[in-house]
Amino acid sequence: MSHVPNINFFKATTGLKSWLFTLDHKRIGLMYLGFIWFSFFLGGIFALLLRLELLFPNGWFLTDRQYDQLFTLHGAVMVFLFIIPSIPASLGNFFLPIMIGAKDVAFPRLNLASFYIYVVGAVFGIGSMLIGAVDTGWTFYTPYSTSTDTAVITMTLAAFILGFSSILTGVNFLATVHNMRAKGMTWFKMPLFVWSLYATAVIQILATPVLGITLLLLILEKTINIGIFDPSLGGDPILFQHFFWFYSHPAVYIMILPAMGLMSEMISTFSRRSIFGYRFMAYSSIAIAIIAFLVWGHHLFVSGQSMYANMIFSFLTYLVAIPSGIKVFNWMATMYKGSLDLKTPFLYALAFIFLFTIGGVTGIFLAALAVDIHLTDTYFVVAHFHYVMVGGTVMAFIGGMHYWWPKMIGKMYNEYWARVACFLIFLGFNLVFFVQFIMGSKGMPRRYHTYLDQFQPLHAFSTYGSWVLGLGFLVMIIYLIHSIFYGEKAPANPWNGITLEWKTESPPVLENFDKVPEITHDPYDFAAVDGKKYE
Amino acid sequence: MSKLHSSHELPPLKPYIITFGALIAITLFNVTISQFTSGSLGLILTMVLASVNAILVLAVFMGLWWDNRFHTVAIVTTFLFLSLFFIFTMLDVATRDDLDPREGPAFDIKSPVQKEHSSGHGGESH
Amino acid sequence: MILMILRQLMEKNMSSNEVLVGRSHEVAHQFDTAEQEFNTAKLGMWVFMAQEILFFGGLFVAYAVFRMMHPDMFREAAHHLSLKWGLLNTLFLLTSSFTMTLGERAIRQDKIKQGIMLLMTTVGLATAFMGVKAIEYAAKIHHGYLPAKWFFGEGMDNSLHLFFGIYFALTGLHGVHVIIGIGLILWLVYRTIRGEFGSHYFLPIEMVTLYWHLVDLVWTFLFPLLYLIR
Ligand SMILES: [Cu+2]
């Protein structure tokens, strides 16, 4: 084996080629990070345009079809290009091997391949916007998707390709967690972020292929009319919804589980306390991954699905609340009597708890059959899943990015501006979406750009909020980019964390550690490290 | 179940030959009985025999018998999750009309546009 | 023709001693031992096969749904398939699975020539499988038993096109996997001739063998579900 020089991975090799053909999980993670935020801003611009259009009740600058295309693109970009790969592919890629004391992921070439598959998928997705943007909604429901003349095939092909990128990432992570752990890193010494990525990998591997076959069948339906989803040929459009949601409900947990893992890291570090109920946290990640596969029918309550199926799915959906509740309460218990350090990542973690709880509780409303019939396809649903996805996943993602920014880039960001941005994002988000709960419960349907005059004040309020939210992200991007060039040099361990990633330099050396550290304590055993009791 | 000590140890040849013989025999048997059985009994018998074949392929040809136990766990889990997909979807399709009956097919391959208007479709009668 | 090229290639390489000693395989940098590399790759392969099973699984669920909706139509449709060809193909695929395993064993025991012959037999059987598939497809196309858009076949049941939609999706996807398998095995043969494999290193052969058995496994269910409906 060749000798590995002891220098940080930025400087080990240079030039564009050294990035394009890199097999280093850290560089691949950073390239993902760049593309993922690019997608986020693309989807974000669509969102701002949507909100702008909704400022007035009778439509403003968009036609009906343009509005349909815009909300479809917002959804498809945010789901397939941003939030599904978001945490696992970027932060997960960078930190999973480091946190278990490995030199790299199990299959570095596969890792690079899945990155390029992602890029190809992105090219198809963005290409489809140019040749006749899709107007079906990101769910591609038949029979509309088989009859519209917009670029459904290109967009489904994009989602199909992106699905394979996600599967390969899952395969890689699962093998890495199983076989690449350093000596002494037993299963129950793994940080919870690793546990959550493991649970995510299980979902990615077992659910995503069904999305693949669904979209393949949709493409076959559109090209050679195989007929199984087309009611005019004897097919069953509800079957498409089963196929689609067998993937897409578990996909919600592909989005939220890694965020929950990040939460555990940040909360324990900034409270300087061992995570409360470590094993329960690990098991609840696995439990969420399993229950994820049992509840997809709650998306079909008003589709004409069998009443018996409705009842069973409604009951099973309530079960999700149990492991999620365990997590929220354990985070609270971890903070209790901890020495809290209100740094930016921790502020995002607090925002997560607040927003995710609202998102989760409104999910319980929607799981109730009778209530759901009133709320289906209203802004209540829109607000609910934005509270979970943006209030949950995106908050944790930004928090995690700040938490590890010094480690990844080797520079400190400006704490003052980071707090300003955090405040703006938190405020803006609530301004946009809280009123949507009210509108939805009053019957404002989603996916229309004209509405009754009585909703105008609330819609306007929501639109103004979107400007605050957008400003928050703008501030964030400015100080982060600024920090890359002018930031203070980061120490190896700015937050006094005790998981393995803090035991290497910032940024890490080429093979992550000069010498793989000995694992002597549990991942969050601050008492042992500090030599005193925190009780 | 015996586990090999290292990945480079070769499993014995005999089980492979026996398995190959069994696979051919079961396949031929399956074809034969399919000529005499029908309906759900035929389907069940056929699927049982196919499953035996599949298990033989997994256990011997693919080496699960000698292999790391986790691989067996992974593949069993996979089939369990597939069966979840199967069971819930079938549950819906099988009972969809119980509380909300429909009458007659509303399509025709010869003229694939809805023809229920002409054939007096009575779906709205409830 | 192909065999001749093969023999030439083999003679060219076999003449040197290199093939018996084998080129040394370097363990990838992220692993500590060859054993770890082997086990990890195999784990990855099994997990990937889990993915494949659910990929096909979706189609099987679609099959089950429509068979439950239209049991008579499926019974009729099976009569439009040729049991004779289907059985022949099943035997081809089962045998190819067996020869693949024997080929892997031979190479693991450094019986390189025998191994190459067995791998080529596997390729031959797989090609024969695709040949029979082509004959069957041609017959379906000729009689108009096609997915809805082009369906003009005669049948009692007016939903017959649904069966053939599923039939072509299932066998088509399986056929694509067979073709990929043929490509992978030929690639193995090429690398074996170059002397890369032997008792010291056979990881890619093990992977492709697993894949090929999976292709067989899918057909194990496809055959009775499509051809043996009575
Ligand atoms: Cu759901």
XYZ file of C-alpha atoms in Angstrom, chain C residues 14-224:
211
model
C -1.267 -19.289 -21.537
C 2.147 -19.667 -23.112
C 3.640 -17.588 -20.371
C 3.732 -18.857 -16.844
C 2.029 -15.750 -15.664
C -1.450 -17.185 -15.825
C -0.671 -19.974 -13.416
C 0.941 -17.702 -10.896
C -1.698 -15.106 -11.432
C -1.281 -11.376 -11.357
C -1.213 -10.173 -7.819
C -4.324 -8.324 -6.788
C -3.851 -5.188 -4.755
C -6.322 -4.621 -1.926
C -8.069 -1.254 -2.241
C -6.696 1.385 0.121
C -9.783 1.757 2.303
C -9.591 -1.886 3.417
C -7.171 -3.452 5.854
C -7.236 -6.999 4.503
C -8.303 -8.896 1.374
C -10.770 -10.782 3.547
C -12.453 -7.523 4.569
C -12.562 -6.395 0.952
C -14.130 -9.663 -0.150
C -16.768 -9.730 2.594
C -17.697 -6.089 2.086
C -18.086 -6.464 -1.648
C -20.215 -9.531 -1.172
C -22.401 -7.772 1.359
C -22.818 -4.927 -1.095
C -23.829 -7.394 -3.795
C -26.461 -9.042 -1.618
C -27.903 -5.699 -0.687
C -27.941 -4.726 -4.337
C -29.845 -7.931 -5.097
C -32.393 -6.957 -2.447
C -32.913 -3.853 -4.541
C -33.347 -5.952 -7.688
C -35.936 -8.159 -5.993
C -38.104 -5.163 -5.100
C -37.607 -3.731 -8.581
C -39.078 -6.888 -10.116
C -41.438 -7.194 -7.164
C -43.437 -4.188 -8.301
C -44.230 -5.935 -11.570
C -45.224 -9.107 -9.743
C -47.635 -7.092 -7.616
C -49.148 -5.581 -10.767
C -49.449 -9.099 -12.148
C -51.229 -10.308 -8.990
C -53.662 -7.392 -8.994
C -54.771 -7.977 -12.550
C -54.869 -11.730 -12.165
C -57.232 -11.237 -9.235
C -59.373 -8.842 -11.269
C -59.484 -11.029 -14.379
C -58.837 -14.696 -13.525
C -60.515 -16.003 -16.690
C -58.608 -13.657 -18.936
C -55.300 -14.876 -17.475
C -56.313 -18.481 -18.022
C -57.122 -17.754 -21.626
C -53.958 -15.704 -22.113
C -51.727 -18.534 -20.923
C -53.031 -20.624 -23.812
C -51.538 -18.093 -26.185
C -48.090 -18.806 -24.747
C -46.128 -21.872 -25.773
C -45.482 -24.165 -22.821
C -42.943 -26.070 -24.910
C -40.742 -23.010 -25.500
C -41.202 -21.817 -21.948
C -40.098 -25.123 -20.475
C -37.122 -25.301 -22.819
C -36.070 -21.830 -21.709
C -36.450 -22.778 -18.073
C -34.154 -25.742 -18.588
C -31.654 -23.527 -20.428
C -31.551 -21.047 -17.588
C -31.343 -23.639 -14.809
C -28.505 -25.388 -16.602
C -26.703 -22.122 -17.207
C -26.928 -21.385 -13.491
C -25.302 -24.743 -12.812
C -22.512 -24.290 -15.368
C -21.859 -20.806 -14.000
C -21.331 -22.223 -10.528
C -19.093 -24.987 -11.882
C -17.114 -22.391 -13.818
C -16.579 -20.332 -10.693
C -15.445 -23.415 -8.780
C -13.020 -24.373 -11.526
C -11.393 -20.955 -11.547
C -11.195 -20.943 -7.758
C -9.264 -24.196 -8.067
C -6.986 -22.686 -10.733
C -8.439 -24.926 -13.466
C -8.464 -21.908 -15.742
C -9.148 -23.589 -19.087
C -12.011 -25.649 -17.733
C -13.400 -22.545 -16.070
C -13.357 -20.563 -19.287
C -15.111 -23.361 -21.132
C -17.836 -23.499 -18.485
C -18.312 -19.732 -18.549
C -18.612 -19.861 -22.325
C -21.176 -22.655 -21.998
C -23.150 -20.365 -19.722
C -22.983 -17.616 -22.317
C -24.120 -20.113 -24.948
C -27.122 -21.196 -22.899
C -28.032 -17.595 -22.140
C -27.842 -16.763 -25.828
C -30.034 -19.746 -26.600
C -32.497 -18.417 -24.019
C -32.608 -15.079 -25.783
C -32.990 -16.868 -29.119
C -36.041 -18.740 -27.900
C -37.366 -15.475 -26.461
C -36.976 -13.894 -29.880
C -38.928 -16.747 -31.490
C -41.675 -16.355 -28.902
C -41.796 -12.581 -29.274
C -41.966 -12.916 -33.052
C -44.958 -15.248 -32.733
C -46.731 -12.835 -30.374
C -46.058 -9.912 -32.638
C -47.239 -11.896 -35.657
C -50.531 -12.791 -33.992
C -51.047 -9.349 -32.552
C -50.757 -10.256 -28.876
C -49.177 -6.990 -27.898
C -49.685 -4.207 -25.363
C -52.811 -2.148 -25.887
C -51.530 0.321 -28.421
C -50.759 -2.338 -30.985
C -53.001 -5.135 -29.805
C -54.954 -6.798 -32.590
C -54.977 -10.400 -31.387
C -58.081 -12.551 -31.349
C -59.446 -13.386 -27.935
C -62.605 -14.077 -26.021
C -61.779 -11.609 -23.313
C -61.672 -7.897 -24.056
C -58.949 -7.247 -21.476
C -56.424 -9.620 -23.006
C -54.132 -6.699 -23.854
C -53.527 -6.177 -20.129
C -51.949 -9.608 -19.790
C -49.649 -8.926 -22.684
C -48.755 -5.509 -21.332
C -47.561 -7.208 -18.160
C -46.058 -10.118 -20.079
C -43.877 -7.877 -22.181
C -42.902 -5.687 -19.235
C -41.887 -8.678 -17.107
C -40.114 -10.764 -19.733
C -38.624 -7.655 -21.315
C -37.098 -6.466 -18.072
C -35.869 -9.978 -17.367
C -34.436 -10.194 -20.867
C -32.522 -6.966 -20.337
C -31.019 -8.538 -17.230
C -30.047 -11.631 -19.223
C -28.316 -9.486 -21.838
C -26.448 -7.569 -19.138
C -25.489 -10.931 -17.638
C -24.095 -12.143 -20.960
C -22.010 -8.999 -21.184
C -20.716 -9.407 -17.643
C -19.748 -13.056 -18.164
C -17.916 -12.244 -21.389
C -16.038 -9.558 -19.486
C -15.118 -12.174 -16.878
C -13.886 -14.528 -19.597
C -11.724 -11.758 -20.996
C -10.222 -10.987 -17.610
C -9.697 -14.667 -16.854
C -7.790 -15.079 -20.087
C -5.666 -12.140 -19.079
C -4.833 -14.160 -16.004
C -6.392 -11.936 -13.404
C -8.372 -14.639 -11.638
C -7.494 -17.812 -9.818
C -7.520 -19.188 -6.328
C -5.860 -15.985 -5.094
C -8.525 -13.609 -6.409
C -12.002 -14.337 -7.762
C -14.201 -11.606 -6.288
C -15.721 -10.341 -9.589
C -16.551 -13.906 -10.602
C -18.332 -14.462 -7.319
C -20.327 -11.249 -7.826
C -21.414 -12.060 -11.370
C -22.274 -15.620 -10.353
C -24.590 -14.262 -7.675
C -26.143 -11.907 -10.212
C -26.660 -14.705 -12.684
C -28.400 -16.857 -10.074
C -30.665 -13.923 -9.327
C -31.663 -13.744 -12.995
C -32.449 -17.451 -12.718
C -34.383 -16.859 -9.513
C -36.657 -14.299 -11.152
C -37.362 -16.694 -14.002
C -38.176 -19.422 -11.460
C -41.279 -17.396 -10.633
C -41.927 -15.965 -14.073
C -42.229 -19.331 -15.754
C -45.048 -20.807 -13.619
